[in-house]
Amino acid sequence: MLFAGPSVFGQDQPAIVEKPIKISDFSTGMGDWFVEVKNGAQATSGIEKVGEDAILKIEIVTPGPAAWNVQLLRSKLGATKGQNYKVTFEAKATGGLHLWCQLQEDGGSYGTIGQAVGVGITENWKECSVNFSAEGIEEEMVKARLIIGNLGVEGKTIWLKNFKWTTVAKPEAAAAAEKQ
């Protein structure tokens, strides 16, 4: 099997992963997640238990002037130069919302690791899937964080659950591994 660098910081994971790493089901609280609120925006957040699901609820009380004024961040991930990653989660929002997801260095220059990817969510639960390529880093391995942004530009309530992080082989690497 083909191996890559750590996909969750400090844990080696195969480049071809059959089962994603759950990075939060919120059943034990926020853990390595936090809601960042800036520039006059106001938001409340908390965990709701619904059946078997632990759901993060973010309510935007006062919207901010910029897309990054309310963001959900997950720290303590790792990114290996040139590696591909997939993040999946479920989300919904009152009135729907167009949010964005991005990988960023967690410390240092806080440089961008992969391009921001837009995701449209509705008032009904939607499974979201976002792919990233760690091309924007100079070192072989960096601490990374996942950012879910554009949450606070309107007075809405957003629910999120079941975040998973998967290391994905590039197509040529996956084809080579299958031939072995």
N, CA and C of each residue as an Amber inpcrd file, in Angstrom:
protein
   540
   0.8370000  -1.1720000   0.0000000   0.0000000   0.0000000   0.0000000
   0.8850000   1.2390000   0.0000000   0.4740000   2.2890000  -0.6530000
   1.1880000   3.5470000  -0.7470000   0.9730000   4.3490000   0.5300000
   2.0370000   4.9480000   1.0710000   1.9060000   5.7350000   2.2880000
   2.3220000   7.1710000   2.0430000   1.6830000   8.0780000   2.7810000
   2.0040000   9.5030000   2.7240000   2.3360000   9.9610000   4.1310000
   2.5830000  11.2480000   4.2860000   2.8520000  11.8160000   5.6050000
   1.5920000  11.8470000   6.4520000   1.7320000  12.3810000   7.6580000
   0.6040000  12.4120000   8.5830000  -0.5690000  13.1900000   8.0020000
  -1.7740000  12.6840000   8.1900000  -2.9490000  13.4160000   7.7410000
  -3.6600000  14.0640000   8.9150000  -3.5840000  13.4760000  10.0780000
  -3.9790000  14.1620000  11.2920000  -2.6780000  14.3070000  12.0360000
  -2.3010000  15.5030000  12.3900000  -0.9480000  15.8020000  12.8400000
  -0.4510000  14.7750000  13.8380000   0.6670000  14.1550000  13.4970000
   1.2930000  13.1760000  14.3730000   0.8460000  11.7460000  14.1500000
  -0.0820000  11.5010000  13.2180000  -0.5650000  10.1460000  12.9670000
  -0.3440000   9.8000000  11.5010000   0.4700000   8.7770000  11.2150000
   0.6770000   8.3650000   9.8300000  -0.5800000   7.6800000   9.3260000
  -0.9780000   8.0420000   8.1090000  -2.1690000   7.4670000   7.5000000
  -1.8330000   7.0590000   6.0680000  -2.4080000   5.9760000   5.5880000
  -2.1660000   5.5820000   4.2040000  -2.7310000   6.6060000   3.2320000
  -2.0940000   6.7170000   2.0490000  -2.5560000   7.6580000   1.0420000
  -3.8970000   7.2340000   0.4750000  -4.1950000   5.9550000   0.4990000
  -5.4950000   5.4650000   0.0500000  -6.2120000   4.9810000   1.3080000
  -7.2400000   5.6900000   1.6880000  -7.9130000   5.4160000   2.9480000
  -9.3200000   4.9060000   2.6670000  -9.6420000   3.7470000   3.2050000
 -10.9860000   3.2160000   3.0110000 -11.9630000   3.8520000   3.9890000
 -11.5010000   4.1440000   5.1910000 -12.3660000   4.7340000   6.1940000
 -11.8070000   6.0940000   6.5950000 -12.5650000   7.1770000   6.3990000
 -12.0760000   8.5080000   6.7720000 -11.8570000   8.6190000   8.2810000
 -11.0100000   9.5460000   8.6680000 -10.7590000   9.8270000  10.0780000
 -11.8030000  10.8300000  10.5340000 -12.5680000  10.4670000  11.5560000
 -13.5780000  11.3750000  12.0800000 -12.8590000  12.4640000  12.8560000
 -12.9940000  13.7140000  12.4200000 -12.3280000  14.7930000  13.1310000
 -13.2820000  15.5100000  14.0650000 -14.5540000  15.1590000  14.0310000
 -15.4670000  15.5550000  15.0900000 -16.8620000  15.0640000  14.8180000
 -17.4410000  14.5260000  15.8620000 -18.8790000  14.3020000  15.8540000
 -19.5060000  15.1600000  16.9440000 -18.6690000  15.9880000  17.6140000
 -19.0680000  16.9250000  18.6640000 -19.6960000  16.2490000  19.8810000
 -19.6120000  14.9150000  19.9790000 -20.2240000  14.2160000  21.1160000
 -19.5080000  14.5060000  22.4330000 -18.2440000  14.9210000  22.3580000
 -17.5060000  15.2500000  23.5820000 -17.2130000  16.7430000  23.6680000
 -17.9450000  17.5350000  22.9140000 -17.7410000  18.9840000  22.9390000
 -16.9980000  19.4640000  21.7130000 -16.4090000  20.6460000  21.8390000
 -15.7650000  21.3030000  20.7090000 -14.3730000  20.7360000  20.3960000
 -13.6730000  20.1950000  21.3890000 -12.3420000  19.6310000  21.1380000
 -11.4130000  20.6370000  20.4940000 -10.8770000  20.3240000  19.3170000
  -9.9350000  21.1960000  18.6130000 -10.6320000  22.1890000  17.6760000
 -11.9310000  22.3440000  17.8120000 -12.7150000  23.2930000  17.0130000
 -12.9510000  24.5600000  17.8300000 -13.0340000  25.7020000  17.1620000
 -13.4970000  26.9120000  17.8300000 -14.1480000  27.8490000  16.8190000
 -15.0860000  28.6520000  17.3380000 -15.7790000  29.6420000  16.5150000
 -15.0770000  30.9730000  16.7530000 -14.5510000  31.5510000  15.6750000
 -13.8450000  32.8260000  15.7390000 -14.8020000  33.9320000  15.3030000
 -14.9280000  34.9650000  16.1240000 -15.8390000  36.0800000  15.8510000
 -15.0430000  37.3750000  15.9550000 -15.1120000  38.2280000  14.9140000
 -14.3060000  39.4560000  14.8550000 -15.0950000  40.6370000  14.3080000
 -14.5130000  41.8270000  14.4700000 -14.9610000  43.0720000  13.8350000
 -16.4290000  43.4180000  14.0740000 -16.8820000  43.2750000  15.3050000
 -18.2390000  43.6870000  15.6510000 -19.3140000  42.6460000  15.3980000
 -18.9680000  41.5650000  14.7250000 -19.9450000  40.4830000  14.5520000
 -20.2020000  39.8540000  15.9210000 -21.3690000  39.2750000  16.0990000
 -21.6900000  38.5610000  17.3330000 -22.3520000  37.2440000  16.9640000
 -21.9130000  36.1830000  17.6530000 -22.4610000  34.8570000  17.3820000
 -22.4380000  34.0420000  18.6630000 -23.3860000  33.1310000  18.7730000
 -23.3790000  32.1650000  19.8650000 -23.1920000  30.7850000  19.2520000
 -22.6150000  29.8730000  20.0290000 -22.4490000  28.5180000  19.5280000
 -22.5980000  27.5420000  20.6730000 -23.0110000  26.3450000  20.3290000
 -23.1450000  25.3020000  21.3220000 -23.4460000  23.9740000  20.6530000
 -23.3800000  22.9240000  21.4530000 -23.6240000  21.5710000  20.9520000
 -25.0420000  21.1680000  21.3320000 -25.7960000  20.6890000  20.3350000
 -27.1380000  20.1600000  20.5570000 -27.1080000  18.6600000  20.3430000
 -27.7400000  17.9140000  21.2150000 -27.8580000  16.4590000  21.0600000
 -29.2430000  16.1770000  20.4740000 -29.2740000  15.5640000  19.2840000
 -30.5200000  15.2050000  18.6170000 -30.4220000  13.7210000  18.2690000
 -31.1610000  12.8930000  18.9930000 -31.0470000  11.4490000  18.7950000
 -29.6250000  11.0080000  19.0810000 -28.9990000  10.3410000  18.1120000
 -27.6110000   9.8880000  18.2420000 -26.6030000  10.9480000  17.8040000
 -27.0800000  12.0390000  17.2150000 -26.1880000  13.0630000  16.6670000
 -25.8660000  14.1560000  17.6770000 -24.6060000  14.5710000  17.7080000
 -24.1690000  15.7670000  18.4250000 -23.8850000  16.8110000  17.3510000
 -24.6090000  17.9100000  17.3870000 -24.6030000  18.8880000  16.3070000
 -24.1070000  20.2290000  16.8220000 -23.1950000  20.8580000  16.0780000
 -22.7450000  22.1960000  16.4050000 -23.7500000  23.1890000  15.8220000
 -24.2630000  24.0600000  16.6760000 -25.1970000  25.1050000  16.2480000
 -24.5050000  26.4500000  16.4240000 -24.4530000  27.2440000  15.3400000
 -23.8940000  28.5930000  15.3790000 -25.0070000  29.5530000  14.9780000
 -25.3200000  30.4730000  15.8730000 -26.3570000  31.4680000  15.5870000
 -25.6870000  32.8300000  15.4300000 -25.8860000  33.4520000  14.2740000
 -25.3090000  34.7600000  14.0070000 -26.2830000  35.8030000  14.5590000
 -25.8970000  36.4530000  15.6420000 -26.7360000  37.4500000  16.3010000
 -26.5980000  38.7860000  15.5880000 -25.3460000  39.1930000  15.3110000
 -25.0620000  40.4240000  14.5780000 -24.0750000  40.0910000  13.4670000
 -24.5060000  40.2030000  12.2030000 -23.5800000  39.9040000  11.0980000
 -22.4000000  40.8830000  11.0890000 -21.2880000  40.4270000  10.5140000
 -20.1110000  41.2740000  10.3560000 -20.0170000  41.7870000   8.9330000
 -19.1190000  42.7410000   8.6870000 -18.9970000  43.3230000   7.3470000
 -18.2200000  42.4640000   6.3510000 -17.5180000  41.4220000   6.8250000
 -16.6850000  40.6130000   5.9170000 -16.9460000  39.1210000   6.1300000
 -16.6560000  38.3390000   5.1120000 -16.9090000  36.8880000   5.1350000
 -16.1640000  36.1740000   6.2500000 -15.0420000  36.7070000   6.6800000
 -14.2150000  36.0420000   7.6880000 -14.5190000  36.5110000   9.1110000
 -15.5550000  37.3350000   9.3060000 -15.8630000  37.8390000  10.6470000
 -16.4370000  36.7790000  11.5760000 -17.0350000  35.7280000  11.0300000
 -17.4310000  34.5570000  11.8240000 -16.9550000  33.3360000  11.0440000
 -16.0690000  32.5460000  11.6740000 -15.5160000  31.3590000  11.0410000
 -15.4760000  30.2230000  12.0470000 -15.5980000  29.0140000  11.5340000
 -15.3800000  27.8150000  12.3280000 -14.0100000  27.2880000  11.9450000
 -13.1560000  27.0450000  12.9470000 -11.7970000  26.5720000  12.6800000
 -11.5350000  25.2620000  13.4010000 -10.8080000  24.3690000  12.7290000
 -10.3830000  23.0900000  13.3220000  -8.8690000  23.0390000  13.2210000
  -8.2040000  23.0880000  14.3520000  -6.7460000  23.0730000  14.3710000
  -6.2280000  21.6500000  14.5310000  -4.8890000  21.5260000  14.5770000
  -4.1800000  20.2670000  14.8060000  -4.3680000  19.2320000  13.6980000
  -4.4630000  19.7020000  12.4740000  -4.3990000  18.8070000  11.3220000
  -2.9880000  18.9130000  10.7660000  -2.6300000  18.0440000   9.8550000
  -1.3290000  18.1220000   9.2060000  -1.5070000  18.0570000   7.7080000
  -0.6540000  18.7450000   6.9820000  -0.7010000  18.7060000   5.5200000
   0.6880000  18.4100000   4.9900000   0.7690000  17.4780000   4.0690000
   2.0170000  17.0970000   3.4150000   2.0250000  17.7010000   2.0160000
   3.1250000  18.3150000   1.6560000   3.2610000  18.9760000   0.3570000
   2.8720000  18.0340000  -0.7820000   1.9790000  18.5070000  -1.6570000
   1.5530000  17.7430000  -2.8200000   0.4670000  16.7150000  -2.5610000
   0.1050000  16.5010000  -1.3020000  -0.9020000  15.4880000  -0.9560000
  -2.3150000  16.0550000  -1.1650000  -3.2410000  15.1870000  -1.5080000
  -4.6470000  15.5660000  -1.6560000  -5.4340000  15.1100000  -0.4380000
  -6.4210000  15.9180000  -0.0660000  -7.2690000  15.6290000   1.0920000
  -8.7240000  15.8770000   0.7340000  -9.5930000  15.1770000   1.4330000
 -11.0310000  15.3880000   1.2600000 -11.6500000  15.5730000   2.6420000
 -12.4830000  16.5890000   2.7700000 -13.2250000  16.8370000   3.9960000
 -14.6960000  16.6650000   3.6660000 -15.3910000  15.8720000   4.4740000
 -16.8350000  15.7250000   4.3090000 -17.5080000  16.1170000   5.6200000
 -18.6990000  16.6360000   5.5040000 -19.4900000  17.0180000   6.6680000
 -20.9300000  17.2230000   6.2240000 -21.8090000  17.3410000   7.1910000
 -23.2050000  17.6310000   6.9110000 -23.5270000  19.0070000   7.4790000
 -24.3570000  19.7760000   6.7530000 -24.6650000  21.1370000   7.1760000
 -26.0500000  21.5500000   6.6960000 -26.6130000  22.5170000   7.4130000
 -27.8340000  23.1870000   6.9810000 -27.8460000  24.5690000   7.6150000
 -28.6680000  25.4850000   7.0560000 -28.7570000  26.8460000   7.5800000
 -30.1430000  27.4070000   7.3070000 -30.6150000  28.2490000   8.2070000
 -31.8910000  28.9060000   7.9660000 -31.7650000  29.7530000   6.7030000
 -32.6760000  29.5670000   5.7690000 -32.6500000  30.3270000   4.5330000
 -31.5480000  29.9400000   3.5620000 -30.7610000  28.9020000   3.8790000
 -29.6490000  28.4930000   3.0230000 -28.4680000  29.4500000   3.1700000
 -27.3220000  29.0330000   2.6900000 -26.1020000  29.8330000   2.8480000
 -25.0300000  29.2970000   1.9090000 -24.2170000  30.1990000   1.3910000
 -23.0470000  29.7940000   0.6070000 -21.8300000  29.9960000   1.4970000
 -21.2560000  28.8990000   1.9990000 -20.0760000  29.0000000   2.8400000
 -18.8510000  28.5880000   2.0400000 -17.6640000  28.7820000   2.6120000
 -16.4470000  28.3290000   1.9440000 -15.5580000  27.5970000   2.9260000
 -14.7590000  26.7020000   2.3790000 -13.8400000  25.8800000   3.1570000
 -12.4280000  26.1280000   2.6350000 -11.4620000  26.1590000   3.5600000
 -10.0800000  26.4050000   3.1570000  -9.1270000  25.7460000   4.1380000
  -7.9700000  25.3020000   3.6410000  -6.8810000  24.8350000   4.4870000
  -5.8540000  25.9520000   4.5910000  -5.3530000  26.1460000   5.8080000
  -4.3990000  27.2170000   6.0710000  -3.3490000  26.6890000   7.0380000
  -2.1250000  27.2170000   6.9510000  -1.1120000  26.8630000   7.9360000
  -1.6110000  27.2750000   9.3120000  -1.3670000  26.4410000  10.3020000
  -1.8130000  26.7000000  11.6680000  -0.6260000  27.2420000  12.4620000
  -0.3490000  28.5130000  12.2710000   0.7970000  29.1610000  12.8990000
   1.7150000  29.7260000  11.8350000   2.8370000  30.2780000  12.2680000
   3.7880000  30.8620000  11.3190000   3.1500000  31.9890000  10.5380000
   3.1730000  31.8810000   9.2230000   2.6200000  32.9230000   8.3550000
   1.1140000  32.7680000   8.1410000   0.5360000  31.6610000   8.6280000
  -0.8750000  31.3420000   8.3730000  -1.1710000  31.3690000   6.8750000
  -0.2080000  30.8920000   6.0890000  -0.3400000  30.8900000   4.6380000
  -1.3950000  29.9120000   4.1550000  -1.9120000  30.1950000   2.9820000
  -2.9190000  29.3450000   2.3560000  -2.2750000  28.0610000   1.8500000
  -2.8820000  26.9260000   2.1680000  -2.3840000  25.6330000   1.7080000
  -3.1110000  25.2100000   0.4390000  -4.3920000  25.4070000   0.3900000
  -5.1930000  25.0630000  -0.7850000  -6.2140000  26.1570000  -1.0480000
  -6.6840000  26.2390000  -2.2500000  -7.6680000  27.2460000  -2.6270000
  -8.9610000  27.0730000  -1.8290000  -9.6220000  28.1910000  -1.5320000
 -10.9220000  28.1440000  -0.8750000 -11.9310000  27.5170000  -1.8420000
 -12.8120000  26.6860000  -1.3000000 -13.8180000  25.9960000  -2.1070000
 -15.1970000  26.3690000  -1.5710000 -16.0770000  26.8370000  -2.4420000
 -17.4320000  27.2200000  -2.0470000 -18.3520000  26.0220000  -1.9490000
 -19.2760000  26.0860000  -0.9780000 -20.2590000  25.0280000  -0.7700000
 -21.6020000  25.6870000  -0.4870000 -22.6080000  25.3420000  -1.2620000
 -23.9500000  25.8450000  -1.0090000 -24.7170000  24.8830000  -0.1130000
 -25.3050000  25.4150000   0.9590000 -26.1320000  24.5720000   1.8310000
 -27.5480000  25.1320000   1.8570000 -28.4940000  24.2960000   2.2190000
 -29.9000000  24.6740000   2.2090000 -30.4740000  24.5460000   3.6220000
 -31.7880000  24.6610000   3.7160000 -32.4580000  24.5020000   5.0080000
 -32.5660000  23.0380000   5.4220000 -32.2610000  22.1360000   4.5070000
 -32.2760000  20.7000000   4.8070000 -30.8430000  20.1940000   4.9120000
 -30.6480000  19.1350000   5.6830000 -29.3130000  18.5700000   5.8270000
 -28.7450000  18.2070000   4.4640000 -27.5080000  18.5950000   4.2420000
 -26.8150000  18.3000000   2.9900000 -25.4350000  17.7590000   3.3280000
 -25.0390000  16.6450000   2.6820000 -23.6760000  16.1660000   2.8380000
 -22.7880000  16.9590000   1.9010000 -21.7600000  17.5490000   2.4580000
 -20.8260000  18.3760000   1.7040000 -19.4970000  17.6370000   1.5820000
 -18.8630000  17.7720000   0.4440000 -17.5790000  17.1310000   0.1980000
 -16.6720000  18.1440000  -0.4850000 -15.4970000  18.3690000   0.0990000
 -14.5670000  19.3650000  -0.4170000 -13.1980000  18.7160000  -0.5730000
 -12.5760000  18.9000000  -1.7360000 -11.2420000  18.3600000  -1.9970000
 -10.2040000  19.4760000  -1.9740000  -9.0520000  19.1760000  -1.3610000
  -7.9500000  20.1230000  -1.2870000  -6.6840000  19.4520000  -1.7810000
  -5.7950000  20.2430000  -2.3490000  -4.4620000  19.7810000  -2.6980000
  -3.4710000  20.6910000  -1.9790000  -2.5730000  20.1060000  -1.2200000
  -1.5980000  20.8760000  -0.4370000  -0.4330000  21.2920000  -1.3220000
  -0.6990000  22.1380000  -2.2630000   0.3250000  22.6110000  -3.1910000
   0.9600000  23.9120000  -2.7180000   0.2780000  24.6540000  -1.8490000
   0.7370000  25.9920000  -1.4800000   1.6730000  26.0430000  -0.2950000
   2.3870000  24.9620000  -0.0040000   3.3150000  24.9900000   1.1250000
   4.7340000  24.7310000   0.6370000   5.7030000  25.3130000   1.3330000
   7.0980000  25.1670000   0.9350000   7.7870000  24.0180000   1.6570000
   7.3880000  23.7500000   2.9000000   7.9840000  22.6600000   3.6620000
   7.2740000  21.3560000   3.3040000   7.9240000  20.2300000   3.5980000
   7.3140000  18.9200000   3.3090000   6.0440000  18.6760000   4.1100000
   6.0110000  19.1530000   5.3620000   4.8750000  18.9000000   6.2490000
   4.6520000  20.1180000   7.1150000   3.4090000  20.5390000   7.2570000
   3.0930000  21.6790000   8.1250000   1.8710000  21.3550000   8.9810000
   1.7780000  22.0460000  10.1110000   0.5440000  22.0080000  10.8900000
  -0.4880000  22.7880000  10.0900000  -1.6940000  22.2700000  10.0510000
  -2.7270000  22.9120000   9.2410000  -4.0050000  23.0630000  10.0490000
  -4.8520000  23.9500000   9.5660000  -6.1810000  24.0900000  10.1540000
  -7.2010000  24.2290000   9.0340000  -8.3780000  23.7210000   9.3090000
  -9.5010000  23.8000000   8.3840000 -10.3510000  24.9950000   8.7900000
 -10.7250000  25.8070000   7.8160000 -11.5620000  26.9730000   8.0790000
 -12.8780000  26.8160000   7.3140000 -13.9770000  26.9720000   8.0250000
 -15.3040000  27.0460000   7.4070000 -15.7270000  28.5000000   7.5780000
 -15.7960000  29.2440000   6.4880000 -16.0440000  30.6760000   6.5490000
 -17.3110000  31.1170000   5.8460000 -17.4940000  32.4220000   5.8340000
 -18.6650000  33.0840000   5.2760000 -19.9140000  32.7710000   6.1020000
 -19.7200000  32.4870000   7.3680000 -20.8460000  32.1350000   8.2370000
 -21.5950000  33.3590000   8.7390000 -20.8970000  34.4790000   8.9050000
 -21.5000000  35.6010000   9.6080000 -21.8450000  36.8240000   8.8010000
 -22.1130000  36.6750000   7.5130000 -22.4750000  37.8460000   6.7170000
 -23.9750000  38.1290000   6.7350000 -24.7450000  37.1880000   7.2450000
 -26.1900000  37.3570000   7.3840000 -26.6090000  36.7880000   8.7310000
 -27.7160000  37.2860000   9.2750000 -28.2310000  36.7660000  10.5380000
 -28.9140000  35.4270000  10.3210000 -28.1740000  34.3570000  10.4380000
 -28.6830000  33.0090000  10.1900000 -28.2760000  32.0870000  11.3220000
 -28.8680000  30.9080000  11.3240000 -28.4330000  29.8410000  12.2130000
 -27.9100000  28.7130000  11.3350000 -26.7300000  28.2070000  11.6950000
 -26.0620000  27.1630000  10.9190000 -25.8550000  25.9570000  11.8270000
 -26.1300000  24.7710000  11.2950000 -25.9030000  23.5150000  12.0200000
 -24.8980000  22.6870000  11.2290000 -23.9300000  22.0820000  11.9100000
 -22.8910000  21.2740000  11.2630000 -22.6430000  20.0230000  12.0840000
 -22.3310000  18.9140000  11.3880000 -22.0490000  17.6630000  12.0940000
 -21.2240000  16.7240000  11.2260000 -20.6880000  15.6910000  11.8710000
 -20.0200000  14.5610000  11.2050000 -18.8800000  14.9530000  10.2710000
 -17.9350000  15.7300000  10.7610000 -16.7650000  16.0960000   9.9590000
 -15.8170000  14.9130000   9.8590000 -15.3370000  14.6400000   8.6400000
 -14.3700000  13.5710000   8.3930000 -13.2680000  14.1040000   7.4850000
 -12.0630000  13.6050000   7.7000000 -10.8490000  14.0220000   6.9750000
 -10.2480000  12.7810000   6.3300000 -10.0520000  12.8150000   5.0320000
  -9.5140000  11.6620000   4.3160000  -8.2870000  12.0840000   3.5140000
  -7.2230000  11.2930000   3.5910000  -6.0700000  11.4670000   2.7240000
  -6.3900000  10.7340000   1.4310000  -6.2330000  11.4180000   0.3070000
  -6.6130000  10.8590000  -0.9940000  -5.3780000  10.8090000  -1.8820000
  -5.1590000   9.6930000  -2.5180000  -4.0280000   9.5670000  -3.4430000
  -4.3170000  10.3490000  -4.7140000  -3.2660000  10.9220000  -5.2880000
  -3.4070000  11.5380000  -6.6160000  -3.7280000  10.4140000  -7.6020000
  -4.4250000  10.6880000  -8.6810000  -4.8080000   9.6240000  -9.6170000
  -3.6480000   8.7530000 -10.0730000  -2.5000000   9.3630000 -10.3550000
  -1.3590000   8.5520000 -10.8160000  -0.8140000   7.6550000  -9.7170000
  -0.8480000   8.1240000  -8.4570000  -0.3790000   7.3120000  -7.3320000
  -1.3420000   6.1560000  -7.0650000  -2.6260000   6.4230000  -7.1770000
  -3.6270000   5.3690000  -6.9570000  -3.4960000   4.2900000  -8.0280000
  -3.2660000   4.6930000  -9.2810000  -3.1160000   3.7180000 -10.3710000
  -1.8690000   2.8660000 -10.1540000  -0.7660000   3.4880000  -9.7130000
   0.4710000   2.7330000  -9.4600000   0.2840000   1.7520000  -8.3190000
  -0.4270000   2.1550000  -7.2710000  -0.6600000   1.2650000  -6.1140000
  -1.5110000   0.0640000  -6.5050000  -2.4790000   0.2790000  -7.3820000
  -3.3510000  -0.8310000  -7.8210000  -2.5790000  -1.8500000  -8.6500000
  -1.5290000  -1.4450000  -9.3670000  -0.7400000  -2.3570000 -10.1940000
   0.1780000  -3.2420000  -9.3740000   0.4610000  -2.8550000  -8.1150000
   1.3790000  -3.6310000  -7.2780000   0.7070000  -4.8430000  -6.6880000
